[in-house]
Coordinates of C-alpha atoms in Angstrom, one line a residue:
N1 CA -14.6 29.6 -12.7
E2 CA -13.9 26.5 -10.1
A3 CA -12.1 28.4 -7.9
D4 CA -14.9 31.1 -7.5
E5 CA -15.2 30.6 -3.6
S6 CA -18.7 32.1 -3.4
K7 CA -20.2 29.5 -5.7
L8 CA -18.7 26.2 -3.8
P9 CA -20.4 24.7 -1.3
S10 CA -20.3 25.4 2.7
L11 CA -20.1 22.9 4.8
Y12 CA -22.2 23.3 8.2
C13 CA -22.5 20.8 11.1
W14 CA -24.1 20.3 14.4
G15 CA -24.9 17.7 17.2
T16 CA -22.3 15.8 19.4
N17 CA -18.9 15.9 18.4
Q18 CA -17.3 12.2 19.1
D19 CA -13.7 11.6 18.6
G20 CA -13.5 13.9 16.0
S21 CA -16.7 13.6 13.8
L22 CA -17.5 17.2 14.1
P23 CA -14.4 19.3 12.8
S24 CA -15.1 22.6 14.9
K25 CA -12.5 24.8 15.8
E26 CA -11.9 23.8 19.3
V27 CA -12.1 19.8 18.5
L28 CA -9.4 20.7 15.7
E29 CA -7.1 22.5 18.0
T30 CA -7.5 19.6 20.6
G31 CA -6.7 17.2 17.7
R32 CA -3.8 19.0 16.8
S33 CA -2.3 19.6 20.4
T34 CA 0.3 17.0 21.2
S35 CA 0.9 18.2 24.6
T36 CA 0.4 16.1 27.6
S37 CA -0.3 19.0 29.9
N38 CA -3.4 18.4 32.2
A39 CA -5.6 21.3 30.4
A40 CA -4.6 19.2 27.2
E41 CA -5.8 15.9 28.4
I42 CA -8.8 17.5 30.0
L43 CA -9.6 19.1 26.4
M44 CA -9.2 15.9 24.7
S45 CA -11.4 14.1 27.3
K46 CA -13.9 16.6 26.4
A47 CA -13.5 15.8 22.9
R48 CA -14.0 12.4 23.0
K49 CA -17.2 12.4 25.5
G50 CA -18.9 15.0 23.1
T51 CA -19.1 18.6 23.3
V52 CA -22.8 19.4 22.5
I53 CA -23.5 22.1 19.2
D54 CA -26.8 22.7 19.0
H55 CA -27.2 24.9 16.5
P56 CA -25.3 25.0 12.8
I57 CA -21.6 26.2 12.7
A58 CA -19.9 26.7 9.5
I59 CA -16.6 24.6 9.4
N60 CA -13.9 26.7 8.5
L61 CA -12.6 24.7 5.2
E62 CA -9.0 25.4 5.2
D63 CA -8.4 24.5 9.3
A64 CA -10.2 21.2 8.7
F65 CA -9.0 20.2 5.5
G66 CA -6.3 22.4 4.5
N67 CA -7.5 24.0 1.4
K68 CA -10.1 26.8 1.4
S69 CA -11.3 26.4 -2.0
L70 CA -12.5 22.9 -1.5
S71 CA -15.1 21.9 -3.7
I72 CA -17.2 19.4 -1.6
R73 CA -19.2 16.9 -3.7
D74 CA -20.8 14.7 -0.8
I75 CA -20.8 14.4 2.5
E76 CA -21.8 11.0 4.8
C77 CA -22.5 11.3 8.7
G78 CA -22.1 7.8 10.0
P79 CA -23.1 6.7 13.5
S80 CA -19.9 8.0 14.9
S81 CA -17.7 9.2 12.0
T82 CA -17.8 11.3 8.9
A83 CA -16.9 11.5 5.2
V84 CA -16.5 14.3 3.1
I85 CA -16.2 13.6 -1.0
L86 CA -14.5 16.1 -3.1
S87 CA -15.4 16.8 -6.8
D88 CA -12.0 15.4 -7.7
N89 CA -13.1 12.0 -6.2
T90 CA -10.7 12.2 -3.1
S91 CA -12.1 11.8 0.5
F92 CA -11.6 13.0 4.0
L93 CA -12.5 10.8 6.7
F94 CA -12.5 11.5 10.3
G95 CA -14.2 10.8 13.9
N96 CA -14.6 7.5 15.5
N97 CA -12.2 4.6 14.6
K98 CA -12.3 2.1 17.1
S99 CA -12.7 -1.0 14.6
G100 CA -10.5 0.6 12.0
Q101 CA -13.6 1.2 9.9
L102 CA -12.2 4.6 8.6
G103 CA -9.5 2.5 6.6
F104 CA -5.8 3.8 7.9
G105 CA -4.5 0.9 8.7
D106 CA -5.0 1.3 12.7
K107 CA -8.0 1.8 15.3
D108 CA -6.8 5.5 16.3
N109 CA -9.7 7.8 16.2
V110 CA -9.1 10.5 13.7
M111 CA -9.6 13.9 15.5
V112 CA -8.1 16.1 12.5
P113 CA -9.7 15.0 9.0
K114 CA -7.2 12.6 7.1
L115 CA -7.1 12.1 3.5
L116 CA -7.9 8.6 2.5
S117 CA -4.8 7.5 0.7
P118 CA -4.6 3.5 0.3
P119 CA -1.3 1.9 -0.2
D120 CA 0.3 1.4 -3.6
S121 CA -0.4 -2.7 -3.1
S122 CA -4.3 -1.4 -2.7
S123 CA -6.4 -1.3 -6.5
L124 CA -8.5 1.4 -4.5
H125 CA -6.8 4.7 -5.9
Y126 CA -7.3 7.5 -3.4
D127 CA -8.7 9.8 -6.4
Q128 CA -11.4 7.4 -7.4
I129 CA -13.8 7.3 -4.6
S130 CA -17.6 7.5 -5.7
Q131 CA -19.4 6.6 -2.8
I132 CA -18.8 6.1 1.1
K133 CA -20.9 4.2 3.9
L134 CA -20.1 4.5 7.4
G135 CA -21.1 2.0 9.5
S136 CA -20.4 1.4 14.0
D137 CA -17.7 -1.1 13.1
F138 CA -17.1 -1.4 9.4
S139 CA -17.4 0.7 6.4
A140 CA -17.7 0.2 2.8
I141 CA -16.4 2.1 -0.1
I142 CA -17.4 1.9 -4.1
D143 CA -15.0 3.4 -6.7
T144 CA -15.7 5.4 -9.7
N145 CA -15.4 1.7 -11.6
G146 CA -17.8 0.2 -9.3
D147 CA -15.9 -1.9 -7.5
L148 CA -16.7 -2.5 -3.9
Y149 CA -14.3 -2.1 -0.6
T150 CA -15.0 -2.8 2.8
M151 CA -12.8 -2.2 5.9
G152 CA -13.3 -2.5 9.7
Y153 CA -14.7 -5.4 12.0
N154 CA -16.1 -8.6 10.4
G155 CA -18.2 -9.4 13.4
N156 CA -18.3 -12.6 15.5
T157 CA -20.4 -15.8 16.0
L158 CA -21.0 -15.3 19.3
T159 CA -22.4 -12.3 19.8
Q160 CA -23.7 -10.3 16.7
G161 CA -22.7 -12.4 13.9
M162 CA -20.3 -12.2 11.2
G163 CA -19.4 -11.8 7.5
C164 CA -20.5 -8.0 7.1
L165 CA -17.1 -7.2 5.3
G166 CA -18.8 -10.0 2.5
Q167 CA -15.0 -11.5 2.6
G168 CA -15.3 -14.7 4.5
S169 CA -14.1 -15.5 7.5
F170 CA -10.4 -14.7 8.4
E171 CA -7.9 -14.8 11.2
G172 CA -8.4 -11.8 13.6
G173 CA -11.5 -10.6 12.2
Y174 CA -10.4 -7.0 11.5
L175 CA -9.3 -5.4 7.9
L176 CA -8.0 -2.3 8.7
E177 CA -7.7 -0.7 5.1
P178 CA -10.3 -0.6 2.3
T179 CA -10.0 -4.4 1.0
L180 CA -11.7 -5.3 -2.6
V181 CA -14.5 -7.6 -2.6
Y182 CA -13.2 -10.2 -5.0
S183 CA -16.2 -12.1 -5.3
L184 CA -18.2 -9.2 -6.9
V185 CA -15.4 -9.0 -9.5
E186 CA -15.0 -12.8 -10.3
D187 CA -18.9 -12.6 -11.0
G188 CA -18.4 -9.5 -13.2
C189 CA -20.9 -7.4 -10.8
K190 CA -20.4 -3.8 -10.3
A191 CA -21.9 -1.9 -7.3
E192 CA -24.2 0.6 -7.7
Q193 CA -25.1 1.2 -4.1
V194 CA -24.1 -0.2 -1.0
A195 CA -26.0 0.2 2.7
V196 CA -24.5 -0.9 6.0
G197 CA -26.1 -1.9 9.3
D198 CA -24.3 -2.9 12.5
A199 CA -23.5 -6.4 11.3
H200 CA -24.8 -6.8 7.7
I201 CA -24.2 -5.2 4.5
T202 CA -26.4 -4.9 1.7
V203 CA -25.3 -3.9 -2.1
L204 CA -27.5 -3.0 -5.3
T205 CA -25.7 -3.9 -8.2
D206 CA -25.5 -2.2 -11.7
E207 CA -28.0 -5.1 -12.7
G208 CA -30.7 -4.2 -10.1
E209 CA -29.9 -7.7 -7.8
V210 CA -29.7 -7.0 -4.4
L211 CA -27.0 -9.1 -2.4
V212 CA -26.5 -9.3 1.5
S213 CA -23.9 -10.7 3.8
G214 CA -23.3 -11.0 7.6
S215 CA -25.5 -11.6 10.5
G216 CA -28.6 -13.5 9.9
Q217 CA -30.2 -12.5 13.4
H218 CA -33.6 -10.9 13.1
G219 CA -34.4 -11.9 9.6
K220 CA -31.2 -9.1 8.2
L221 CA -30.5 -11.3 5.6
G222 CA -34.2 -11.5 4.0
N223 CA -34.0 -15.2 3.0
L224 CA -35.9 -16.7 6.1
E225 CA -32.7 -18.3 7.5
A226 CA -30.8 -16.7 10.8
L227 CA -27.4 -18.5 9.6
D228 CA -24.9 -15.9 9.0
Q229 CA -23.9 -15.3 5.6
L230 CA -20.0 -14.6 4.7
F231 CA -20.0 -13.7 1.2
L232 CA -22.3 -11.7 -0.6
E233 CA -25.6 -13.7 -2.0
P234 CA -28.4 -12.5 -3.6
V235 CA -31.5 -12.2 -1.7
E236 CA -33.9 -14.7 -3.5
L237 CA -36.8 -13.5 -2.4
L238 CA -36.6 -10.1 -4.6
A239 CA -35.0 -11.8 -7.5
S240 CA -38.4 -11.4 -9.2
E241 CA -38.3 -7.3 -8.7
K242 CA -35.8 -6.5 -11.9
D243 CA -36.0 -2.7 -11.1
I244 CA -35.0 -2.7 -7.5
C245 CA -33.5 1.6 -7.6
Q246 CA -32.4 2.1 -4.0
I247 CA -31.5 0.5 -0.9
A248 CA -30.9 1.8 2.6
S249 CA -30.1 0.3 5.9
G250 CA -30.8 0.5 9.5
K251 CA -29.0 -1.0 12.4
D252 CA -30.9 -4.2 12.2
F253 CA -33.4 -3.6 8.9
T254 CA -33.1 -2.9 5.3
L255 CA -35.2 -1.3 2.4
A256 CA -35.4 -1.6 -1.3
L257 CA -37.2 0.7 -3.8
T258 CA -38.4 -0.4 -7.3
K259 CA -38.0 2.1 -9.8
V260 CA -41.4 1.9 -12.0
D261 CA -44.2 1.7 -9.1
G262 CA -41.9 3.1 -6.5
I263 CA -42.9 0.3 -4.0
I264 CA -40.5 -0.4 -1.0
Y265 CA -39.4 -4.0 0.5
S266 CA -38.4 -3.8 4.0
W267 CA -36.8 -7.0 6.1
G268 CA -35.2 -7.4 9.3
K269 CA -35.6 -6.7 12.9
N270 CA -39.2 -5.0 13.4
D271 CA -39.3 -4.2 17.0
K272 CA -39.8 -0.7 16.6
G273 CA -41.9 -0.8 13.4
Q274 CA -39.3 0.0 11.6
C275 CA -40.2 -2.4 8.7
G276 CA -43.5 -0.4 8.4
T277 CA -45.5 -3.4 7.8
G278 CA -48.0 -2.6 11.0
A279 CA -47.7 -6.8 11.7
S280 CA -48.1 -6.7 15.2
L281 CA -50.0 -4.4 17.8
S282 CA -47.5 -5.5 20.3
V283 CA -44.3 -4.4 19.5
E284 CA -42.1 -7.1 20.8
M285 CA -38.6 -7.5 21.0
Y286 CA -38.5 -10.4 18.7
A287 CA -40.7 -9.1 15.9
M288 CA -39.1 -9.2 12.6
E289 CA -39.9 -9.5 8.9
P290 CA -37.6 -12.5 8.1
M291 CA -38.2 -12.1 4.1
P292 CA -39.0 -9.0 2.0
V293 CA -42.1 -7.4 2.2
P294 CA -44.2 -4.6 0.2
I295 CA -45.0 -1.7 2.7
E296 CA -48.8 -0.9 2.1
G297 CA -50.8 0.9 4.1
M298 CA -51.3 4.8 3.2
L299 CA -48.3 4.3 0.8
E300 CA -50.5 1.7 -1.4
G301 CA -51.4 3.7 -4.4
R302 CA -48.6 6.1 -4.1
R303 CA -45.1 6.2 -5.9
V304 CA -42.2 6.6 -3.8
V305 CA -38.8 8.1 -5.2
K306 CA -36.6 8.4 -2.2
I307 CA -35.9 6.4 0.8
D308 CA -33.8 6.4 3.8
A309 CA -33.3 4.8 7.2
G310 CA -32.3 5.7 10.8
R311 CA -31.4 3.2 13.4
A312 CA -34.9 2.3 14.0
H313 CA -37.1 4.3 12.0
A314 CA -37.4 4.9 8.1
A315 CA -38.8 7.7 6.1
A316 CA -40.2 7.7 2.4
I317 CA -40.8 10.8 -0.3
T318 CA -43.3 10.3 -2.8
D319 CA -43.2 11.7 -6.8
K320 CA -45.6 14.2 -5.0
G321 CA -42.9 15.6 -2.9
E322 CA -45.1 14.0 0.2
L323 CA -43.0 12.8 3.4
F324 CA -43.7 9.6 5.3
I325 CA -41.7 8.4 8.5
W326 CA -42.4 5.0 10.7
G327 CA -40.8 3.1 13.4
M328 CA -38.8 4.5 16.6
G329 CA -41.8 2.4 18.7
Q330 CA -44.1 5.4 17.8
T331 CA -45.8 4.4 14.3
L332 CA -45.8 0.8 12.8
Q333 CA -46.8 1.8 9.6
P334 CA -45.8 4.8 7.1
E335 CA -47.4 8.1 8.0
L336 CA -48.1 11.1 6.2
V337 CA -46.1 14.4 7.9
T338 CA -49.1 16.4 7.1
S339 CA -47.6 19.9 8.7
L340 CA -45.0 19.8 5.8
G341 CA -48.1 19.9 3.3
H342 CA -47.2 23.4 2.0
T343 CA -43.9 22.3 0.6
K344 CA -42.4 19.7 -1.5
I345 CA -39.9 17.6 0.3
V346 CA -36.9 16.5 -2.3
D347 CA -34.3 14.5 0.3
V348 CA -34.5 12.9 4.2
S349 CA -31.9 11.4 6.1
C350 CA -32.9 9.7 9.2
G351 CA -30.3 9.4 12.5
E352 CA -30.2 7.7 15.8
D353 CA -33.5 9.1 17.0
Y354 CA -34.4 12.4 14.6
T355 CA -35.2 12.8 11.2
M356 CA -33.6 15.7 8.5
I357 CA -35.7 16.9 5.6
L358 CA -34.9 18.9 3.0
D359 CA -37.3 20.9 0.7
Q360 CA -37.6 22.2 -2.8
D361 CA -36.4 25.7 -1.5
G362 CA -33.3 24.2 0.0
K363 CA -35.0 24.9 3.6
V364 CA -33.9 22.4 6.1
Y365 CA -36.3 20.7 8.7
T366 CA -35.6 18.2 11.4
H367 CA -37.7 16.6 14.2
G368 CA -37.3 14.0 16.7
F369 CA -35.3 13.7 20.2
G370 CA -32.5 16.5 20.5
K371 CA -30.6 15.8 23.6
S372 CA -27.5 15.5 21.6
G373 CA -28.3 18.7 19.6
V374 CA -28.8 17.1 16.3
L375 CA -32.0 18.7 15.5
G376 CA -29.7 22.2 15.2
L377 CA -32.5 24.1 16.8
A378 CA -30.5 26.1 19.3
S379 CA -31.8 23.6 22.1
Q380 CA -31.7 20.1 23.3
K381 CA -35.4 19.6 23.7
K382 CA -37.3 16.9 21.6
S383 CA -39.6 18.4 18.7
M384 CA -42.2 16.1 17.7
E385 CA -43.3 18.1 14.4
P386 CA -40.5 19.0 12.0
A387 CA -39.3 22.7 12.9
L388 CA -37.4 24.9 10.4
V389 CA -33.8 24.9 11.4
E390 CA -33.3 28.7 11.5
G391 CA -29.8 28.6 11.6
M392 CA -29.8 27.7 7.7
S393 CA -32.7 29.8 6.8
N394 CA -30.8 32.3 4.6
K395 CA -28.6 29.6 2.8
K396 CA -29.8 27.1 0.0
V397 CA -29.2 24.0 1.3
L398 CA -28.1 21.3 -1.1
K399 CA -27.5 17.9 0.8
I400 CA -28.2 16.9 4.0
S401 CA -26.7 13.8 6.3
A402 CA -27.7 12.7 9.5
G403 CA -25.5 10.5 11.9
W404 CA -26.5 9.0 15.1
K405 CA -25.3 11.9 17.0
H406 CA -24.4 14.8 14.7
A407 CA -25.7 16.4 11.4
A408 CA -24.1 18.0 8.5
C409 CA -25.4 19.9 5.4
L410 CA -23.9 21.3 2.2
S411 CA -25.3 24.6 1.4
V412 CA -24.7 28.0 -0.7
E413 CA -25.5 31.8 -0.4
M414 CA -29.1 32.6 -1.5

């Protein structure tokens, strides 16, 4: 019975609240208080600047979403906002919306979770949302038909480059509602996965083709060119790989994984070793991989089954449940996380400067820098080795998601 609440996943969050990205009781109260008293103003600015919650807190689903027997299917923490997708393919979004990247038709931050309900004129139906990827200034949605929608800021030619929405160039540069990417429809392409960087977008089609658009700086488009692309174009240098099964993007780099051999290709900015190619010992600001390169080193001869990318680091899980991490200026090539050798790793999520790890028993580990509370270890110290998140140890965690400064997971009782 679906309504048996004890079987429905619970939502736990921690880290730094930014503009409503963590729907704790205090944040929701602040978001709902329309009073303009001094006390409310102080609360509001606190909620915007970010209250640090350094340990997992259970989110009251009725308080946050108006329904205590919600069945949450997926959770996505973006750099400074959050999306929750329910089993009925509807979705709530909340947090920072400075560029209209949450798709509500305005640029107001969303302090209280809001149901995404596109206008009737849109071909996106509110109950057909399959995947959401949130970026700092733009986001992407794949619906249950495999159509791609983008929203937010398209970038500009002067600074970070433009074209990340895959919609060409248009007046104003903002799309404040989810907008269909027609070029894919015209080509008869269905989107299987989407990944968003700061100013570039990567799409994996149902035929295993990888398409990119947006800023060409730092080799982000993987085509040896520094020019921006306004529409989605194939990464030609990957065309011979017919079985790409996963993609992941950090701020300025992208990874693509092949299914059969489990080989990762990486391209883009490599100033912190985030491409994992170990190419230059002196990691300098101009270091990049302008075309897809297979990541070798310790991964050679191993089959990778899962990848993820953070701001400037990345991680991979092999078919034996081993975890490898690289980047962040610490390692230029994948390094095996030996301290987790006692268990098999099944999922990993990379944040701004930390990593969340899920093992086969539903236990969560974190490591990296903790000053935003993102490690969930009831302290703001850094932890260079993965540490068990004690606050989740009596639960079985099903899903994890690491934003830049906040984290979330779905769990059930043991």
